[in-house]
Short mmCIF file of C-alpha atoms and ligand atoms in Angstrom, two decimals:
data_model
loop_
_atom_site.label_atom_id
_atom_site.label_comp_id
_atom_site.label_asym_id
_atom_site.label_seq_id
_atom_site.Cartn_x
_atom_site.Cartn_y
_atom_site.Cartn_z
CA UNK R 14 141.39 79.00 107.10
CA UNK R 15 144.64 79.30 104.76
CA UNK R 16 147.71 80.98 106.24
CA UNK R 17 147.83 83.35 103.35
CA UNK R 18 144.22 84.31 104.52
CA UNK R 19 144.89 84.39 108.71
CA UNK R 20 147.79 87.03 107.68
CA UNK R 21 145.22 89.79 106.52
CA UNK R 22 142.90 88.66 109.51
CA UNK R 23 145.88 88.97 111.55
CA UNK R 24 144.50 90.49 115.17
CA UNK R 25 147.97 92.27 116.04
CA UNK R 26 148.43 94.16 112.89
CA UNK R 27 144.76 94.96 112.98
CA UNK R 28 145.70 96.65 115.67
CA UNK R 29 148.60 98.61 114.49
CA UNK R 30 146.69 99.37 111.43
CA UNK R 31 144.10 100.94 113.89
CA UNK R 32 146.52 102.75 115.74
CA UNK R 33 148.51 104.04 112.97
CA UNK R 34 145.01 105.36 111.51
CA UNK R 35 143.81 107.24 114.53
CA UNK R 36 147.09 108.82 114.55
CA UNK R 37 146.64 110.20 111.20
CA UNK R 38 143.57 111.23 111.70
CA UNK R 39 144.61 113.39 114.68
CA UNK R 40 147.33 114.74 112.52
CA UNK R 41 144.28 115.43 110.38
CA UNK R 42 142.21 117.10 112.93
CA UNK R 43 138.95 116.76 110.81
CA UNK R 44 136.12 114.65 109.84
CA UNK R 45 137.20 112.01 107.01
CA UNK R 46 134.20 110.71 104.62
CA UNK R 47 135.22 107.99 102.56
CA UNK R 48 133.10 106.49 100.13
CA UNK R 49 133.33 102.74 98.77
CA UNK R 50 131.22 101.89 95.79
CA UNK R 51 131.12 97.95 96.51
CA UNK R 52 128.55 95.84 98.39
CA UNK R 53 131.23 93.54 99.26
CA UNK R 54 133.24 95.67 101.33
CA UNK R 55 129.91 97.12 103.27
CA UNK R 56 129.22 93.42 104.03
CA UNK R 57 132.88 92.33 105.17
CA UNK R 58 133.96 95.90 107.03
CA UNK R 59 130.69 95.41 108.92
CA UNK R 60 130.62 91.81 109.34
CA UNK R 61 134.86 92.40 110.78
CA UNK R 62 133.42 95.30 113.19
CA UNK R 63 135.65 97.38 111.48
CA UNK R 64 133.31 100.44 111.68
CA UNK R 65 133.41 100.10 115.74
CA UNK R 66 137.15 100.42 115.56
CA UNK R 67 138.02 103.11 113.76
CA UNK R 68 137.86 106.94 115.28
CA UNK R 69 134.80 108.35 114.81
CA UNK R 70 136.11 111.14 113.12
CA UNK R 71 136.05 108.71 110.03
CA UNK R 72 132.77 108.16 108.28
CA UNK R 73 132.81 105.13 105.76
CA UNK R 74 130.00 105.81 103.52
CA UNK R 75 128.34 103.10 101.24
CA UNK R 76 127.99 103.81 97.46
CA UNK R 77 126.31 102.24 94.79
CA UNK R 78 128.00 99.39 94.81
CA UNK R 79 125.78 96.30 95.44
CA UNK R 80 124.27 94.80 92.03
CA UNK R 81 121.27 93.83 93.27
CA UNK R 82 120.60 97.13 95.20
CA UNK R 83 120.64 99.32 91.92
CA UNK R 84 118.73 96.94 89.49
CA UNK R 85 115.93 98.87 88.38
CA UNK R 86 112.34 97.99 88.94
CA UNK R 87 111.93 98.75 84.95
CA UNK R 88 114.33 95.47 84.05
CA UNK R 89 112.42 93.25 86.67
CA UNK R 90 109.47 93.94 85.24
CA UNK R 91 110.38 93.84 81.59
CA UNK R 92 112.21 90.23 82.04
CA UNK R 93 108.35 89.35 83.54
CA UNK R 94 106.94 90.90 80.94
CA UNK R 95 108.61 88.66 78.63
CA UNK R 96 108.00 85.61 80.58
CA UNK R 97 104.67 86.26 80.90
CA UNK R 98 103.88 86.88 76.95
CA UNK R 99 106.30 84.62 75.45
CA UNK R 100 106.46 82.23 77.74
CA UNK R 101 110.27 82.03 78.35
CA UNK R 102 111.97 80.40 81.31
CA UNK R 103 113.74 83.01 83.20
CA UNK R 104 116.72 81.60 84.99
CA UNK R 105 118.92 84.28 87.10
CA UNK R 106 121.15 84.46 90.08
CA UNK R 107 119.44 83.74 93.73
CA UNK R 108 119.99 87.23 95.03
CA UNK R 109 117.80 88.45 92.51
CA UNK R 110 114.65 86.93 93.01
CA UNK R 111 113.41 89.01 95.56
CA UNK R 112 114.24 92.18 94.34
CA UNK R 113 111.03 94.08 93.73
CA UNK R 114 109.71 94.82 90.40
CA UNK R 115 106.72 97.44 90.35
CA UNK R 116 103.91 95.34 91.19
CA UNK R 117 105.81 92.04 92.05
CA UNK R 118 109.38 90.14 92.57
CA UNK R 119 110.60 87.14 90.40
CA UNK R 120 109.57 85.26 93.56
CA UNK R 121 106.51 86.34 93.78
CA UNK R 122 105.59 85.72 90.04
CA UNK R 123 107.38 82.44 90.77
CA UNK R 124 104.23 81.62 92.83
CA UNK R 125 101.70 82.78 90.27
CA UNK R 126 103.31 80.09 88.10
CA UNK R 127 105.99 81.77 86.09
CA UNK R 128 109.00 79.15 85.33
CA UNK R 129 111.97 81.20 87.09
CA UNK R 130 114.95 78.68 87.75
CA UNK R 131 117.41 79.97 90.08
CA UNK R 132 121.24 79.31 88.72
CA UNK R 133 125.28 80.57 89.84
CA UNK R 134 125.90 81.77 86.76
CA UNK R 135 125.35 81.90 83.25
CA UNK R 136 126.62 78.63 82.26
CA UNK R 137 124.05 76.87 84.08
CA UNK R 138 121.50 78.97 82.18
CA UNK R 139 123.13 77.95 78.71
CA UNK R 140 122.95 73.83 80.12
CA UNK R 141 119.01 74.23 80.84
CA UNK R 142 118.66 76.01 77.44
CA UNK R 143 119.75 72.94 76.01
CA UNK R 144 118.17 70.53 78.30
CA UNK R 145 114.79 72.31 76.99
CA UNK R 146 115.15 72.62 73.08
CA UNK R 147 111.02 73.21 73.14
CA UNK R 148 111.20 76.59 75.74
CA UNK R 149 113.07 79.54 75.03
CA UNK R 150 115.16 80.40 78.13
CA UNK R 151 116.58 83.90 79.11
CA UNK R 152 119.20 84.69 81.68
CA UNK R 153 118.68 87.56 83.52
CA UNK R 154 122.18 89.02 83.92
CA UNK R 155 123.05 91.59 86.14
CA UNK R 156 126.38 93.12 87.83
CA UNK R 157 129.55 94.99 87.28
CA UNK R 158 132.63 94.30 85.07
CA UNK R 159 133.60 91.62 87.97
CA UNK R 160 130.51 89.52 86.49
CA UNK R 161 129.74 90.81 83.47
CA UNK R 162 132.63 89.61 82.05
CA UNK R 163 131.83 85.58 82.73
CA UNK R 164 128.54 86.26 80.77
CA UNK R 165 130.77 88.33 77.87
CA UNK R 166 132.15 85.10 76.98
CA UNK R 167 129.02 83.30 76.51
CA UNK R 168 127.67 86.35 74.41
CA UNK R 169 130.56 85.86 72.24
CA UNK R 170 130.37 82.03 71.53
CA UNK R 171 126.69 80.87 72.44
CA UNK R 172 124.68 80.43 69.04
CA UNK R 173 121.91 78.22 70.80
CA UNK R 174 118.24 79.60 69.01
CA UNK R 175 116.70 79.00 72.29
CA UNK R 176 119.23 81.18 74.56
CA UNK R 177 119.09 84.74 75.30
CA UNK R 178 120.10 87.44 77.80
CA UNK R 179 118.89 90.54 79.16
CA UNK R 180 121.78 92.40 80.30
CA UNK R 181 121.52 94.91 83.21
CA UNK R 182 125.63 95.39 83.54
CA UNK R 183 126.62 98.43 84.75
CA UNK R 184 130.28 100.27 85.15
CA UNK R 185 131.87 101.48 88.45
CA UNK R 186 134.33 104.19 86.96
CA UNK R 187 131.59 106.07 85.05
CA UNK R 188 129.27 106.05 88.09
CA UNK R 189 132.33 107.31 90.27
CA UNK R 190 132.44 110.24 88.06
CA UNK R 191 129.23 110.60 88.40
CA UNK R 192 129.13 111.05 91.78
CA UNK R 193 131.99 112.98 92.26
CA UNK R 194 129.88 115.84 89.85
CA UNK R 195 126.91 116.05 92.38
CA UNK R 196 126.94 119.06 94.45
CA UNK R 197 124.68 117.49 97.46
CA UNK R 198 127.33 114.34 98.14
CA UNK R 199 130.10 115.30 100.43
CA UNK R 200 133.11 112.99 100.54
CA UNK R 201 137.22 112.95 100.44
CA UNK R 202 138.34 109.76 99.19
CA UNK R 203 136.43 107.01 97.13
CA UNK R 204 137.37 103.58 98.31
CA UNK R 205 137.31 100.85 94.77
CA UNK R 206 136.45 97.86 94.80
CA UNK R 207 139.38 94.83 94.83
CA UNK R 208 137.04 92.73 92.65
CA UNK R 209 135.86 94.80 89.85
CA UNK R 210 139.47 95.90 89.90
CA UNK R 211 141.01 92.57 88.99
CA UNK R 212 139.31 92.84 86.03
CA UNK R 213 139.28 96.42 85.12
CA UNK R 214 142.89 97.04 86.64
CA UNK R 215 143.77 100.44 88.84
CA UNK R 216 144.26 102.69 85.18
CA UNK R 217 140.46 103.26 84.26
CA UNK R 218 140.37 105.24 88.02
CA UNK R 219 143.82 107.56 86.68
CA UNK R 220 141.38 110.27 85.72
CA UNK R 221 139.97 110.70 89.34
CA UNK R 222 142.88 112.41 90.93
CA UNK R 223 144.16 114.35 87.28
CA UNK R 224 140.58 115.38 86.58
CA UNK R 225 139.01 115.93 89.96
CA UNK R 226 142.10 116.31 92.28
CA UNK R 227 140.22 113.11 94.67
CA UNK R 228 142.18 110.72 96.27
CA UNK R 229 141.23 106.88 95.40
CA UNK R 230 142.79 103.38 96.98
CA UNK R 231 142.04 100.09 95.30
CA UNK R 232 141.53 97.66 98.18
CA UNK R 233 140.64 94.07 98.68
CA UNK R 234 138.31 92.50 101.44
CA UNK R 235 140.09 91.18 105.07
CA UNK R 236 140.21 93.22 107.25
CA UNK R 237 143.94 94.56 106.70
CA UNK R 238 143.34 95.24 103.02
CA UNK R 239 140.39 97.02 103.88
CA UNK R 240 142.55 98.74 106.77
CA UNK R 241 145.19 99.40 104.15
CA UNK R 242 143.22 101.45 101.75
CA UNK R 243 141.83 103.57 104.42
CA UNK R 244 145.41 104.19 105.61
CA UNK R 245 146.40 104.66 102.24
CA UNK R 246 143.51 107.82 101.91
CA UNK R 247 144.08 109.19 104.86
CA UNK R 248 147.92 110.11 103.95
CA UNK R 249 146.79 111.04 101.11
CA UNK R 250 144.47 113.73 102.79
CA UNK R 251 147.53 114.12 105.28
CA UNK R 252 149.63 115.19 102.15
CA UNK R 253 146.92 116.89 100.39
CA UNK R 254 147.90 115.29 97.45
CA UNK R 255 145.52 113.54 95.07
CA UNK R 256 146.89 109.79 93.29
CA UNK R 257 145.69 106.33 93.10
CA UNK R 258 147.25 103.75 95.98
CA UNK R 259 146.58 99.98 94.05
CA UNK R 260 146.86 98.63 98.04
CA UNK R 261 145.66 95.37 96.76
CA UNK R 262 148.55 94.57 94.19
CA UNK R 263 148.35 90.28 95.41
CA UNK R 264 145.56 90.18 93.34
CA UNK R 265 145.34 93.74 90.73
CA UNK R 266 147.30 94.95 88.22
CA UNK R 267 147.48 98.18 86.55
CA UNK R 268 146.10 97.24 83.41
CA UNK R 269 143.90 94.88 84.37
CA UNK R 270 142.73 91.55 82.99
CA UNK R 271 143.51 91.69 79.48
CA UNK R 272 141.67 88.77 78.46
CA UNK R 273 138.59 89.58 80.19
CA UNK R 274 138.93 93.49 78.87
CA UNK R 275 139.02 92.18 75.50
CA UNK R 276 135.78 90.18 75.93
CA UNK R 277 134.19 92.78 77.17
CA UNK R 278 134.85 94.97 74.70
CA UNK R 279 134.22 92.39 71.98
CA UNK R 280 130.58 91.54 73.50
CA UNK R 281 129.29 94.83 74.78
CA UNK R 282 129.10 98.90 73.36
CA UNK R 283 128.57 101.17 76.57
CA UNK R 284 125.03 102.32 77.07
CA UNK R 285 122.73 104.27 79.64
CA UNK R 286 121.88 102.90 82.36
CA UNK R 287 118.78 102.39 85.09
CA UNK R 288 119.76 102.72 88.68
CA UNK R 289 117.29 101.90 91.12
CA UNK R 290 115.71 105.32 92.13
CA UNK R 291 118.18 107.34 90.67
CA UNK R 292 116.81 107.26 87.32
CA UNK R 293 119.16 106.58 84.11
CA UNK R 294 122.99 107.65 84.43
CA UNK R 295 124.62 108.41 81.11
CA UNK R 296 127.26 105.66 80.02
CA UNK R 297 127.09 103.94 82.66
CA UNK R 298 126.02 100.65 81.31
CA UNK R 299 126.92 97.46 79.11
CA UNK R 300 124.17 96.67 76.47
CA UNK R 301 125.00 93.68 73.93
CA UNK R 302 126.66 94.56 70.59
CA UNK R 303 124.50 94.38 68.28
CA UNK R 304 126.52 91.92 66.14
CA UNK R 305 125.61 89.53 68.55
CA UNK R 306 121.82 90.63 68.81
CA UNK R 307 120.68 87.21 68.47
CA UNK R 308 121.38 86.74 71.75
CA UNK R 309 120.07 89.90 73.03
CA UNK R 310 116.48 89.34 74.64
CA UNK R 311 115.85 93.15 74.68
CA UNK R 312 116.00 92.97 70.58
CA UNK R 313 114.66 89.14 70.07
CA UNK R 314 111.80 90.18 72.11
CA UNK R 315 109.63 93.47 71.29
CA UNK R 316 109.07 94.95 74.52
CA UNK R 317 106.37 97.66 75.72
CA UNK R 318 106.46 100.75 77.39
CA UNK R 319 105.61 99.69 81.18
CA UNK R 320 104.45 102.03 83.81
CA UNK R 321 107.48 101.60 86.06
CA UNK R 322 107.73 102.36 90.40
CA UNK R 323 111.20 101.97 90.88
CA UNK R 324 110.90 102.98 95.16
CA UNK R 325 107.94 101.53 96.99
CA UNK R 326 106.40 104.41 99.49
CA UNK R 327 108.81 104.87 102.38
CA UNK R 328 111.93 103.46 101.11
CA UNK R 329 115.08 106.15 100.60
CA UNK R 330 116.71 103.54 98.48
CA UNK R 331 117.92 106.63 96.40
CA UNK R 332 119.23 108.12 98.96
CA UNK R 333 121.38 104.98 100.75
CA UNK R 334 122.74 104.06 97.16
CA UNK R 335 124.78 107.15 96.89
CA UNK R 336 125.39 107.84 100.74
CA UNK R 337 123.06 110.47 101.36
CA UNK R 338 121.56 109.01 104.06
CA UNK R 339 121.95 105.82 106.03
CA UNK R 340 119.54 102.90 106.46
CA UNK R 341 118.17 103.70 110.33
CA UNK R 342 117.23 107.05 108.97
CA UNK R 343 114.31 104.96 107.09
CA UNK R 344 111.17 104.49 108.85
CA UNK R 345 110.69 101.44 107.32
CA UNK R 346 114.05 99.79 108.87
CA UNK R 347 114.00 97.13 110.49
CA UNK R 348 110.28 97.13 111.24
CA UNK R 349 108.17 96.41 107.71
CA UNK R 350 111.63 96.20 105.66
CA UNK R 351 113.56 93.10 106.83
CA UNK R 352 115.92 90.70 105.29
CA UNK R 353 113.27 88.48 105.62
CA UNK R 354 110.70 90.63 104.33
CA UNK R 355 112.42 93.55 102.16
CA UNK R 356 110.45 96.29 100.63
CA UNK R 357 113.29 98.00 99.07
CA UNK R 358 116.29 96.82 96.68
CA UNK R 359 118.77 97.30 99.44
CA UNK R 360 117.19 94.99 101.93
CA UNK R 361 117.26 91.62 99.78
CA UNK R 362 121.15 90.80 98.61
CA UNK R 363 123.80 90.00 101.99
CA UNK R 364 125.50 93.11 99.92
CA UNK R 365 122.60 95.30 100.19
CA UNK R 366 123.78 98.14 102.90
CA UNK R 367 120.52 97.79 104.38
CA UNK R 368 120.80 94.07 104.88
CA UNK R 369 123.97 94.06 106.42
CA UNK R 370 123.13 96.68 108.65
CA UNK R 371 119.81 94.61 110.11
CA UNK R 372 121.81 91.48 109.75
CA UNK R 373 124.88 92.96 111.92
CA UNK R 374 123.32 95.32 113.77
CA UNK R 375 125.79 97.72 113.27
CA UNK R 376 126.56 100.67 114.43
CA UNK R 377 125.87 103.82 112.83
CA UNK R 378 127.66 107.30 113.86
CA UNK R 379 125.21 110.12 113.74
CA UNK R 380 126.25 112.60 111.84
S1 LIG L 30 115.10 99.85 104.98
FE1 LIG L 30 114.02 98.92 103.26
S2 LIG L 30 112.54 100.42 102.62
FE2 LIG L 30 114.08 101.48 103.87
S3 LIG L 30 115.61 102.22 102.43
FE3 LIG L 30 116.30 100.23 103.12
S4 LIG L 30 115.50 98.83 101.59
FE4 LIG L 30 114.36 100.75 101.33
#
């Protein structure tokens, strides 16, 4: 492991962190809940114990912030729809393949015959595009600005006639806001992601404390960072003040990544979007501009209306992606809905918050 690395793993300020925060939170003298919208920091607060430590007068709550988890059934089954009456090679990231679709997964259709090609990213997808001048090939693209931004760039300068993508982006600060206008969600601090926040920079989150009055830290992923941020909310519920604490400046800046903003912007006009179970939130998405619509497999293909079942019978997806309920509260947990058999969307990715609790058998507070 790299020294810079060991320092935010560091065991004795892991424990100063720890006791600084249960301080605090007696000082408080009240339940904390603190949502994060990132799949990344479910997986590495979990995988660090981190949960086990803190006081249990602090909930961490998991938001809808794995990828895979909120991909709707609707864009599985329209990218099969596609493969199936055009017959396009579908090539898409491994995580995805067994997310379910209504009837089926990529995987599944996979073993009906269906040429799916798993790939790490989107340049791969442009290299078997060309290795295959005779097939059309379509990457299935999905994520937040973090990703979204790699495939921008191709949008922008891939001109290949046998190349397309179906884009399934979606935004974190519009689905914050989002959240924070639902009466039945109750939370005091959101928790960004470090990631999406090297790209999108600490500003887009300003209007969370000046519109809402809510309390938001940017943090990264070791343990300390993710220590940090908490500590960083907690004073700020301490002061009763509202701001946003960039506790992960090695790495974000205020602005952001100009370079990758600017792609973004250049390749992509802010849509709708599907989220698994929760139907379609309002500018929350990233659809291809349509001066690049050559590229865009939603317009190169014509697709149908499809009878859509976005949650399988049992599975409280819906309510896990926005922290309404946690994954032992399912019945299906653990017993049909595995990581190595998942029924729902939350069950398949490493990021998935029902994943990580089977994989790490972690402990979950009651409420
Ligand atoms: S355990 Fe499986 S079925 Fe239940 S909510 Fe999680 S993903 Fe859905």
């Amino acid at each position: 492991m790299s020294e810079p690395t060991q320092k935010y793993r560091d065991k004795e300020l892991v424990d100063a962190l720890i006791k600084k925060i249960k301080q605090l939170t007696e000082q408080i003298g009240e339940k904390a809940r603190i949502m994060h919208v990132c799949g990344t920091h479910e997986h590495d607060l979990v995988k660090a114990g981190l949960r086990s430590l803190l006081p249990k007068e602090i909930d961490l709550i998991a938001g809808p912030g794995c990828p895979v988890c909120v991909s709707s059934a609707q864009d599985v089954d329209e990218v099969l729809w596609i493969a199936d009456n055009h017959n396009v090679i579908i090539a898409t990231f491994g995580d995805m393949m067994r997310v379910p679709g209504s009837k089926e997964s990529l995987y599944q259709a996979q073993g009906r015959g269906v040429d799916i090609r798993v790939v790490y990213g989107v340049s791969d997808a442009i290299k078997l595009a060309e290795q295959t001048p005779d097939r059309d090939v379509l990457f299935f693209s999905v994520g937040f600005e973090t990703t979204s931004c790699v495939t921008a760039a191709e949008v922008i300068r891939t001109t290949l006639p046998n190349f397309s993508i179906y884009s399934s982006h979606k935004l974190v600060p519009p689905a914050m806001e989002l959240l924070l206008q639902r009466d039945d969600l109750e939370f005091q601090g959101f928790l960004a992601p470090g990631h999406v926040s090297t790209i999108i920079g600490a500003k887009p989150y300003d209007f969370i404390p000046e519109k809402y009055d809510f309390p938001v830290a940017v943090a990264g992923f070791e343990p300390v960072d993710i220590l940090v941020g908490i500590y960083a909310l907690l004073k700020q519920f301490n002061e009763n003040t509202s701001r946003v604490d960039n506790m992960y400046k090695r790495y974000v800046r205020y602005e952001g990544n100009v370079a990758a903003l600017k792609a973004l912007e250049e390749a992509y006009v802010v849509s709708d979007a599907r989220w698994r179970g929760l139907g379609v939130w309002p500018d929350t998405g990233h659809e291809i501009d349509d001066k690049y619509s050559h590229i865009d497999a939603k317009k190169k293909y014509e697709l149908p209306e499809l009878e859509v079942t976005d949650l399988h019978s049992g599975c409280i997806c819906d309510e896990i992606l926005v922290g309404k309920s946690k994954p032992h509260k399912c019945k299906l947990f653990n017993k049909a809905c595995r990581p190595d058999h998942p029924i729902g969307a939350c069950m398949v990715s490493h990021e998935g918050t029902c994943n990580v609790a089977a994989t790490y058998e972690e402990i979950v507070w009651e409420d």
